[in-house]
mmCIF file of C-alpha atoms in Angstrom:
data_model
loop_
_atom_site.group_PDB
_atom_site.id
_atom_site.type_symbol
_atom_site.label_atom_id
_atom_site.label_comp_id
_atom_site.label_asym_id
_atom_site.label_seq_id
_atom_site.Cartn_x
_atom_site.Cartn_y
_atom_site.Cartn_z
ATOM 1 C CA MET A 77 -34.305 -12.429 5.810
ATOM 2 C CA THR A 78 -34.664 -8.740 6.513
ATOM 3 C CA MET A 79 -34.380 -5.882 4.068
ATOM 4 C CA ALA A 80 -30.890 -5.101 5.381
ATOM 5 C CA ASP A 81 -29.785 -8.678 4.675
ATOM 6 C CA ALA A 82 -31.086 -8.408 1.126
ATOM 7 C CA VAL A 83 -29.205 -5.136 0.626
ATOM 8 C CA PHE A 84 -25.984 -6.696 1.953
ATOM 9 C CA LEU A 85 -26.330 -9.611 -0.468
ATOM 10 C CA LEU A 86 -27.123 -7.334 -3.400
ATOM 11 C CA CYS A 87 -24.094 -5.163 -2.649
ATOM 12 C CA ALA A 88 -21.840 -8.227 -2.671
ATOM 13 C CA VAL A 89 -23.279 -9.461 -5.964
ATOM 14 C CA THR A 90 -23.087 -6.006 -7.550
ATOM 15 C CA SER A 91 -19.457 -5.438 -6.609
ATOM 16 C CA LEU A 92 -18.550 -8.909 -7.904
ATOM 17 C CA ALA A 93 -20.353 -8.181 -11.184
ATOM 18 C CA CYS A 94 -18.465 -4.886 -11.501
ATOM 19 C CA ALA A 95 -15.168 -6.689 -10.912
ATOM 20 C CA VAL A 96 -15.956 -9.261 -13.610
ATOM 21 C CA LEU A 97 -17.035 -6.626 -16.140
ATOM 22 C CA LEU A 98 -13.974 -4.484 -15.470
ATOM 23 C CA LEU A 99 -11.682 -7.495 -15.781
ATOM 24 C CA ARG A 100 -13.356 -8.418 -19.058
ATOM 25 C CA GLY A 101 -12.808 -4.875 -20.294
ATOM 26 C CA TYR A 102 -9.165 -5.090 -19.283
ATOM 27 C CA ALA A 103 -8.762 -8.356 -21.173
ATOM 28 C CA GLN A 104 -10.055 -6.698 -24.340
ATOM 29 C CA SER A 105 -8.302 -3.338 -24.179
ATOM 30 C CA ARG A 106 -5.292 -3.856 -21.865
ATOM 31 C CA VAL A 107 -5.863 -0.487 -20.177
ATOM 32 C CA ARG A 108 -4.165 -0.940 -16.820
ATOM 33 C CA LEU A 109 -6.577 1.309 -14.936
ATOM 34 C CA LEU A 110 -9.286 -1.264 -15.662
ATOM 35 C CA LEU A 111 -7.115 -3.919 -14.037
ATOM 36 C CA TRP A 112 -6.633 -1.899 -10.861
ATOM 37 C CA SER A 113 -10.317 -1.009 -10.770
ATOM 38 C CA SER A 114 -11.331 -4.651 -11.166
ATOM 39 C CA LEU A 115 -8.980 -5.682 -8.355
ATOM 40 C CA CYS A 116 -10.476 -2.962 -6.177
ATOM 41 C CA PHE A 117 -14.008 -4.152 -6.849
ATOM 42 C CA ALA A 118 -12.966 -7.755 -6.206
ATOM 43 C CA GLY A 119 -11.657 -6.634 -2.833
ATOM 44 C CA LEU A 120 -14.887 -4.762 -2.176
ATOM 45 C CA ALA A 121 -16.807 -7.927 -3.074
ATOM 46 C CA VAL A 122 -14.766 -9.777 -0.453
ATOM 47 C CA ASN A 123 -15.519 -6.966 1.982
ATOM 48 C CA ASN A 124 -19.254 -7.247 1.291
ATOM 49 C CA ALA A 125 -19.143 -11.034 1.521
ATOM 50 C CA LEU A 126 -17.492 -10.710 4.918
ATOM 51 C CA LEU A 127 -20.258 -8.316 5.925
ATOM 52 C CA VAL A 128 -22.866 -10.907 4.931
ATOM 53 C CA LEU A 129 -21.001 -13.563 6.903
ATOM 54 C CA ASP A 130 -20.673 -11.236 9.875
ATOM 55 C CA LYS A 131 -24.314 -10.171 10.008
ATOM 56 C CA MET A 132 -26.169 -13.247 8.729
ATOM 57 C CA VAL A 133 -24.111 -16.415 9.136
ATOM 58 C CA PHE A 134 -22.027 -15.706 12.245
ATOM 59 C CA PRO A 135 -23.901 -13.000 14.171
ATOM 60 C CA SER A 136 -22.109 -13.904 17.409
ATOM 61 C CA ARG A 137 -18.645 -13.434 15.858
ATOM 62 C CA ASP A 138 -17.022 -10.085 15.168
ATOM 63 C CA LEU A 139 -15.417 -9.906 11.721
ATOM 64 C CA LEU A 140 -14.900 -6.133 11.800
ATOM 65 C CA LEU A 141 -11.106 -6.378 11.637
ATOM 66 C CA PHE A 142 -11.207 -8.629 8.560
ATOM 67 C CA ARG A 143 -13.803 -6.401 6.892
ATOM 68 C CA ASN A 144 -11.721 -3.280 7.522
ATOM 69 C CA VAL A 145 -8.514 -4.899 6.270
ATOM 70 C CA SER A 146 -10.166 -6.146 3.076
ATOM 71 C CA GLY A 147 -11.708 -2.727 2.415
ATOM 72 C CA PHE A 148 -8.395 -0.987 3.041
ATOM 73 C CA LEU A 149 -6.515 -3.342 0.711
ATOM 74 C CA ALA A 150 -9.138 -2.917 -2.004
ATOM 75 C CA LEU A 151 -8.897 0.854 -1.898
ATOM 76 C CA ALA A 152 -5.108 0.752 -1.596
ATOM 77 C CA LEU A 153 -4.967 -1.196 -4.875
ATOM 78 C CA LEU A 154 -7.038 1.454 -6.597
ATOM 79 C CA VAL A 155 -4.941 4.300 -5.178
ATOM 80 C CA TYR A 156 -1.768 2.521 -6.287
ATOM 81 C CA GLY A 157 -3.168 2.138 -9.769
ATOM 82 C CA LEU A 158 -4.269 5.759 -9.941
ATOM 83 C CA VAL A 159 -1.075 7.298 -8.585
ATOM 84 C CA TRP A 160 1.848 5.154 -9.648
ATOM 85 C CA ASP A 161 0.558 3.429 -12.749
ATOM 86 C CA SER A 162 -1.070 6.372 -14.530
ATOM 87 C CA GLU A 163 0.222 7.506 -17.880
#
């Protein structure tokens, strides 16, 4: 495992931890921005997991399209929450 592989794994774990903490905060306070932020970070965790799969598990396969779509959807959820669901 190279240093880059370790960074990819840590990014995936960190974004998943952020999603869980934000979702827990939403469950306690019911502030909808926390919900949209947690969904965004969950999507970013999927994006990072796909990066790990792309670089470490399946180096001969190209998962760039799936990584880009998951990143776009994650950020689109956050933009939706910021623009249309703000108070």
